[in-house]
mmCIF file of C-alpha atoms in Angstrom:
data_model
loop_
_atom_site.group_PDB
_atom_site.id
_atom_site.type_symbol
_atom_site.label_atom_id
_atom_site.label_comp_id
_atom_site.label_asym_id
_atom_site.label_seq_id
_atom_site.Cartn_x
_atom_site.Cartn_y
_atom_site.Cartn_z
ATOM 1 C CA UNK A 1 -52.697 156.071 80.906
ATOM 2 C CA UNK A 2 -53.723 153.264 78.546
ATOM 3 C CA UNK A 3 -51.181 150.805 77.169
ATOM 4 C CA UNK A 4 -52.693 151.178 73.701
ATOM 5 C CA UNK A 5 -52.966 154.752 72.429
ATOM 6 C CA UNK A 6 -56.034 155.962 70.564
ATOM 7 C CA UNK A 7 -57.063 159.478 69.596
ATOM 8 C CA UNK A 8 -59.744 160.665 72.036
ATOM 9 C CA UNK A 9 -62.018 161.831 69.247
ATOM 10 C CA UNK A 10 -62.713 161.465 65.538
ATOM 11 C CA UNK A 11 -65.375 162.851 63.264
ATOM 12 C CA UNK A 12 -66.771 162.634 59.778
ATOM 13 C CA UNK A 13 -69.762 163.465 57.660
ATOM 14 C CA UNK A 14 -72.293 160.925 56.389
ATOM 15 C CA UNK A 15 -70.902 158.848 53.550
ATOM 16 C CA UNK A 16 -67.303 159.670 54.408
ATOM 17 C CA UNK A 17 -64.570 157.179 55.305
ATOM 18 C CA UNK A 18 -63.066 157.516 58.768
ATOM 19 C CA UNK A 19 -60.131 155.698 60.323
ATOM 20 C CA UNK A 20 -59.276 155.282 63.995
ATOM 21 C CA UNK A 21 -55.739 154.387 64.964
ATOM 22 C CA UNK A 22 -54.460 152.236 67.808
ATOM 23 C CA UNK A 23 -50.774 152.400 68.669
ATOM 24 C CA UNK A 24 -49.091 149.723 70.728
ATOM 25 C CA UNK A 25 -45.698 148.103 71.135
ATOM 26 C CA UNK A 26 -43.578 145.040 70.476
ATOM 27 C CA UNK A 27 -45.222 143.187 73.365
ATOM 28 C CA UNK A 28 -48.816 143.565 72.229
ATOM 29 C CA UNK A 29 -49.991 144.614 68.763
ATOM 30 C CA UNK A 30 -46.778 143.601 66.992
ATOM 31 C CA UNK A 31 -47.119 139.948 67.980
ATOM 32 C CA UNK A 32 -50.741 139.374 68.979
ATOM 33 C CA UNK A 33 -54.205 139.755 67.544
ATOM 34 C CA UNK A 34 -56.155 142.987 67.812
ATOM 35 C CA UNK A 35 -59.874 143.274 68.499
ATOM 36 C CA UNK A 36 -62.132 146.302 68.161
ATOM 37 C CA UNK A 37 -65.271 147.101 70.154
ATOM 38 C CA UNK A 38 -68.145 149.529 69.639
ATOM 39 C CA UNK A 39 -70.000 151.003 72.596
ATOM 40 C CA UNK A 40 -73.123 153.142 72.624
ATOM 41 C CA UNK A 41 -73.930 155.295 75.683
ATOM 42 C CA UNK A 42 -75.338 153.268 78.535
ATOM 43 C CA UNK A 43 -74.783 149.971 76.724
ATOM 44 C CA UNK A 44 -72.278 147.152 76.966
ATOM 45 C CA UNK A 45 -69.548 147.131 74.335
ATOM 46 C CA UNK A 46 -69.969 144.887 71.313
ATOM 47 C CA UNK A 47 -67.286 142.997 69.402
ATOM 48 C CA UNK A 48 -66.819 144.708 66.036
ATOM 49 C CA UNK A 49 -63.599 143.216 64.650
ATOM 50 C CA UNK A 50 -61.642 140.211 65.898
ATOM 51 C CA UNK A 51 -58.354 138.624 64.871
ATOM 52 C CA UNK A 52 -57.166 141.935 63.354
ATOM 53 C CA UNK A 53 -59.581 142.057 60.434
ATOM 54 C CA UNK A 54 -62.412 139.554 60.871
ATOM 55 C CA UNK A 55 -66.029 140.598 61.322
ATOM 56 C CA UNK A 56 -68.437 138.633 63.494
ATOM 57 C CA UNK A 57 -71.655 137.753 61.730
ATOM 58 C CA UNK A 58 -74.028 140.692 61.616
ATOM 59 C CA UNK A 59 -71.343 143.377 61.479
ATOM 60 C CA UNK A 60 -71.648 145.366 58.223
ATOM 61 C CA UNK A 61 -68.739 145.176 55.800
ATOM 62 C CA UNK A 62 -68.442 148.965 56.098
ATOM 63 C CA UNK A 63 -66.285 148.167 59.121
ATOM 64 C CA UNK A 64 -62.785 146.848 58.503
ATOM 65 C CA UNK A 65 -59.642 146.332 60.525
ATOM 66 C CA UNK A 66 -55.975 146.228 59.661
ATOM 67 C CA UNK A 67 -52.662 145.886 61.435
ATOM 68 C CA UNK A 68 -49.091 146.834 60.565
ATOM 69 C CA UNK A 69 -46.164 146.561 62.932
ATOM 70 C CA UNK A 70 -47.062 148.021 66.296
ATOM 71 C CA UNK A 71 -50.205 149.805 65.069
ATOM 72 C CA UNK A 72 -53.720 148.842 64.099
ATOM 73 C CA UNK A 73 -56.551 150.739 62.474
ATOM 74 C CA UNK A 74 -60.306 150.566 62.270
ATOM 75 C CA UNK A 75 -61.866 151.969 59.113
ATOM 76 C CA UNK A 76 -65.508 152.858 58.678
ATOM 77 C CA UNK A 77 -66.634 153.571 55.145
ATOM 78 C CA UNK A 78 -69.960 155.058 54.104
ATOM 79 C CA UNK A 79 -70.271 156.666 57.537
ATOM 80 C CA UNK A 80 -73.795 156.698 58.965
ATOM 81 C CA UNK A 81 -75.319 158.622 61.836
ATOM 82 C CA UNK A 82 -75.845 155.392 63.757
ATOM 83 C CA UNK A 83 -72.081 154.811 63.786
ATOM 84 C CA UNK A 84 -71.736 157.574 66.363
ATOM 85 C CA UNK A 85 -70.292 155.697 69.346
ATOM 86 C CA UNK A 86 -67.126 155.005 71.310
ATOM 87 C CA UNK A 87 -64.601 152.624 69.775
ATOM 88 C CA UNK A 88 -61.956 150.654 71.661
ATOM 89 C CA UNK A 89 -59.037 148.544 70.486
ATOM 90 C CA UNK A 90 -57.645 145.665 72.553
ATOM 91 C CA UNK A 91 -54.772 143.208 72.334
ATOM 92 C CA UNK A 92 -53.019 140.609 74.449
ATOM 93 C CA UNK A 93 -49.813 141.917 76.001
ATOM 94 C CA UNK A 94 -47.057 139.347 76.544
ATOM 95 C CA UNK A 95 -45.141 141.528 79.021
ATOM 96 C CA UNK A 96 -48.177 142.238 81.181
ATOM 97 C CA UNK A 97 -49.569 138.726 80.603
ATOM 98 C CA UNK A 98 -53.045 140.092 80.086
ATOM 99 C CA UNK A 99 -55.391 141.943 77.782
ATOM 100 C CA UNK A 100 -54.910 145.684 77.352
ATOM 101 C CA UNK A 101 -57.335 148.236 75.938
ATOM 102 C CA UNK A 102 -56.957 151.561 74.226
ATOM 103 C CA UNK A 103 -58.416 154.597 75.934
ATOM 104 C CA UNK A 104 -61.261 154.749 73.433
ATOM 105 C CA UNK A 105 -62.181 157.075 70.578
ATOM 106 C CA UNK A 106 -65.444 158.983 70.522
ATOM 107 C CA UNK A 107 -66.707 159.128 66.944
ATOM 108 C CA UNK A 108 -68.986 162.008 66.031
ATOM 109 C CA UNK A 109 -70.975 162.038 62.797
ATOM 110 C CA UNK A 110 -71.363 165.673 61.804
ATOM 111 C CA UNK B 1 -74.567 133.239 73.708
ATOM 112 C CA UNK B 2 -76.113 135.004 76.669
ATOM 113 C CA UNK B 3 -74.466 136.157 79.847
ATOM 114 C CA UNK B 4 -76.716 137.320 82.679
ATOM 115 C CA UNK B 5 -75.054 139.233 85.492
ATOM 116 C CA UNK B 6 -76.232 139.893 89.037
ATOM 117 C CA UNK B 7 -77.791 143.193 90.037
ATOM 118 C CA UNK B 8 -76.315 146.484 91.129
ATOM 119 C CA UNK B 9 -74.462 146.669 94.430
ATOM 120 C CA UNK B 10 -73.743 149.474 96.889
ATOM 121 C CA UNK B 11 -70.836 148.875 99.235
ATOM 122 C CA UNK B 12 -68.990 150.798 101.890
ATOM 123 C CA UNK B 13 -65.246 151.441 101.651
ATOM 124 C CA UNK B 14 -63.272 148.454 102.873
ATOM 125 C CA UNK B 15 -66.016 145.972 102.066
ATOM 126 C CA UNK B 16 -66.004 143.235 99.431
ATOM 127 C CA UNK B 17 -68.311 142.566 96.496
ATOM 128 C CA UNK B 18 -69.055 139.389 94.570
ATOM 129 C CA UNK B 19 -70.597 139.640 91.113
ATOM 130 C CA UNK B 20 -72.043 136.635 89.309
ATOM 131 C CA UNK B 21 -72.335 135.874 85.600
ATOM 132 C CA UNK B 22 -74.525 133.016 84.358
ATOM 133 C CA UNK B 23 -73.835 131.753 80.843
ATOM 134 C CA UNK B 24 -76.235 130.004 78.505
ATOM 135 C CA UNK B 25 -75.872 126.390 77.432
ATOM 136 C CA UNK B 26 -72.531 124.718 76.975
ATOM 137 C CA UNK B 27 -70.808 127.931 75.982
ATOM 138 C CA UNK B 28 -69.324 128.344 79.415
ATOM 139 C CA UNK B 29 -66.835 125.640 80.176
ATOM 140 C CA UNK B 30 -64.217 125.515 77.444
ATOM 141 C CA UNK B 31 -63.520 129.149 76.710
ATOM 142 C CA UNK B 32 -62.218 131.944 78.851
ATOM 143 C CA UNK B 33 -64.569 134.181 80.800
ATOM 144 C CA UNK B 34 -63.116 137.674 81.133
ATOM 145 C CA UNK B 35 -63.965 140.448 83.550
ATOM 146 C CA UNK B 36 -63.582 144.076 82.486
ATOM 147 C CA UNK B 37 -64.590 147.191 84.367
ATOM 148 C CA UNK B 38 -65.512 150.700 83.269
ATOM 149 C CA UNK B 39 -65.475 153.590 85.731
ATOM 150 C CA UNK B 40 -67.979 156.399 85.079
ATOM 151 C CA UNK B 41 -67.029 158.281 81.932
ATOM 152 C CA UNK B 42 -63.839 156.252 81.559
ATOM 153 C CA UNK B 43 -62.470 153.523 79.298
ATOM 154 C CA UNK B 44 -62.287 149.762 79.615
ATOM 155 C CA UNK B 45 -59.983 148.101 82.148
ATOM 156 C CA UNK B 46 -59.265 144.355 81.978
ATOM 157 C CA UNK B 47 -59.517 142.702 85.413
ATOM 158 C CA UNK B 48 -58.735 139.062 84.632
ATOM 159 C CA UNK B 49 -59.925 135.825 83.065
ATOM 160 C CA UNK B 50 -60.725 132.253 83.991
ATOM 161 C CA UNK B 51 -61.129 129.072 81.947
ATOM 162 C CA UNK B 52 -63.793 127.101 83.842
ATOM 163 C CA UNK B 53 -62.940 123.690 82.392
ATOM 164 C CA UNK B 54 -59.449 123.708 83.932
ATOM 165 C CA UNK B 55 -59.669 126.515 86.457
ATOM 166 C CA UNK B 56 -56.804 128.390 84.796
ATOM 167 C CA UNK B 57 -56.768 132.053 85.808
ATOM 168 C CA UNK B 58 -54.892 135.233 85.008
ATOM 169 C CA UNK B 59 -55.267 138.561 86.764
ATOM 170 C CA UNK B 60 -54.255 142.074 85.750
ATOM 171 C CA UNK B 61 -51.324 143.207 87.856
ATOM 172 C CA UNK B 62 -53.200 146.159 89.330
ATOM 173 C CA UNK B 63 -55.824 143.845 90.829
ATOM 174 C CA UNK B 64 -53.508 141.090 92.043
ATOM 175 C CA UNK B 65 -54.211 140.236 95.668
ATOM 176 C CA UNK B 66 -57.631 141.939 95.657
ATOM 177 C CA UNK B 67 -59.572 140.000 93.053
ATOM 178 C CA UNK B 68 -60.578 136.359 92.892
ATOM 179 C CA UNK B 69 -62.253 134.738 89.905
ATOM 180 C CA UNK B 70 -64.096 131.477 90.391
ATOM 181 C CA UNK B 71 -66.560 129.374 88.439
ATOM 182 C CA UNK B 72 -69.176 126.684 88.972
ATOM 183 C CA UNK B 73 -69.427 124.489 85.909
ATOM 184 C CA UNK B 74 -72.536 122.745 87.240
ATOM 185 C CA UNK B 75 -74.486 125.991 86.963
ATOM 186 C CA UNK B 76 -72.430 127.664 84.192
ATOM 187 C CA UNK B 77 -71.794 130.602 86.479
ATOM 188 C CA UNK B 78 -68.699 132.686 86.938
ATOM 189 C CA UNK B 79 -67.924 134.924 89.876
ATOM 190 C CA UNK B 80 -65.694 137.904 90.494
ATOM 191 C CA UNK B 81 -64.932 138.932 94.061
ATOM 192 C CA UNK B 82 -63.156 142.201 94.741
ATOM 193 C CA UNK B 83 -62.011 143.069 98.250
ATOM 194 C CA UNK B 84 -60.849 146.182 100.125
ATOM 195 C CA UNK B 85 -63.100 148.393 98.039
ATOM 196 C CA UNK B 86 -62.436 152.109 97.660
ATOM 197 C CA UNK B 87 -64.359 154.813 95.826
ATOM 198 C CA UNK B 88 -62.052 154.211 92.862
ATOM 199 C CA UNK B 89 -63.623 150.779 92.426
ATOM 200 C CA UNK B 90 -66.957 152.387 91.560
ATOM 201 C CA UNK B 91 -67.590 151.092 88.045
ATOM 202 C CA UNK B 92 -69.662 148.881 85.809
ATOM 203 C CA UNK B 93 -68.201 145.380 85.844
ATOM 204 C CA UNK B 94 -68.710 143.245 82.739
ATOM 205 C CA UNK B 95 -68.245 139.538 82.244
ATOM 206 C CA UNK B 96 -67.362 138.525 78.711
ATOM 207 C CA UNK B 97 -66.997 135.142 77.049
ATOM 208 C CA UNK B 98 -64.164 134.548 74.637
ATOM 209 C CA UNK B 99 -65.009 134.717 70.949
ATOM 210 C CA UNK B 100 -63.714 131.469 69.445
ATOM 211 C CA UNK B 101 -60.614 131.670 71.687
ATOM 212 C CA UNK B 102 -59.714 135.042 70.178
ATOM 213 C CA UNK B 103 -60.285 137.336 73.087
ATOM 214 C CA UNK B 104 -63.258 138.964 74.779
ATOM 215 C CA UNK B 105 -66.301 138.562 72.542
ATOM 216 C CA UNK B 106 -69.765 138.130 74.065
ATOM 217 C CA UNK B 107 -70.525 140.727 76.753
ATOM 218 C CA UNK B 108 -72.890 140.532 79.700
ATOM 219 C CA UNK B 109 -75.125 143.480 80.474
ATOM 220 C CA UNK B 110 -72.841 144.790 83.185
ATOM 221 C CA UNK B 111 -73.182 145.211 86.953
ATOM 222 C CA UNK B 112 -72.848 148.627 88.570
ATOM 223 C CA UNK B 113 -70.839 148.538 91.769
ATOM 224 C CA UNK B 114 -70.965 151.760 93.780
ATOM 225 C CA UNK B 115 -68.580 152.261 96.681
ATOM 226 C CA UNK B 116 -69.686 155.031 98.982
ATOM 227 C CA UNK B 117 -69.663 155.793 102.669
#
């Protein structure tokens, strides 16, 4: 049972816009930054979004993050086949005094 | 930023494992090094973090008493030791350097730890 709740799966067709949600609480997302990670099978995760909505250099601007209250979202516009991967949200939790992750969302490009 | 982790390990139940993580350049000392594990087919599980410059550490509650994070600033290497291993500890263990003090950012390649009798 993950502290941050994500849908287990999401899908879209090429060119479409897809959003992945991440639901938390008053001790994590509401008061701390949210990061997003992308993971391909057999590979280490990669930082996709940090500080709620910032992209590290090299990450396409098709990827965007947002946060409102106790929830955060990752949006992918102009969906491409190479976006098919697992996506995880993460945030610091003041009650647990540590980082917590969502359970991950498997994105399928149809 | 590059993080190079030690190789795969196979351990028996009850044993301990120590995984190393060598960081490039001066990127090691002043930011947190995190450890995260991923069991086969499962999600990411934060283990703990250490700031090598001051030795400050935090551990996830579920690993308290079983995990020890250490670092050697002279060699820019971090270590994670996990004791009293069970089959449930079978996972890939990642070390990750903070991204500009904003949480886990740069990931190592991962170290597979298999616990089996």
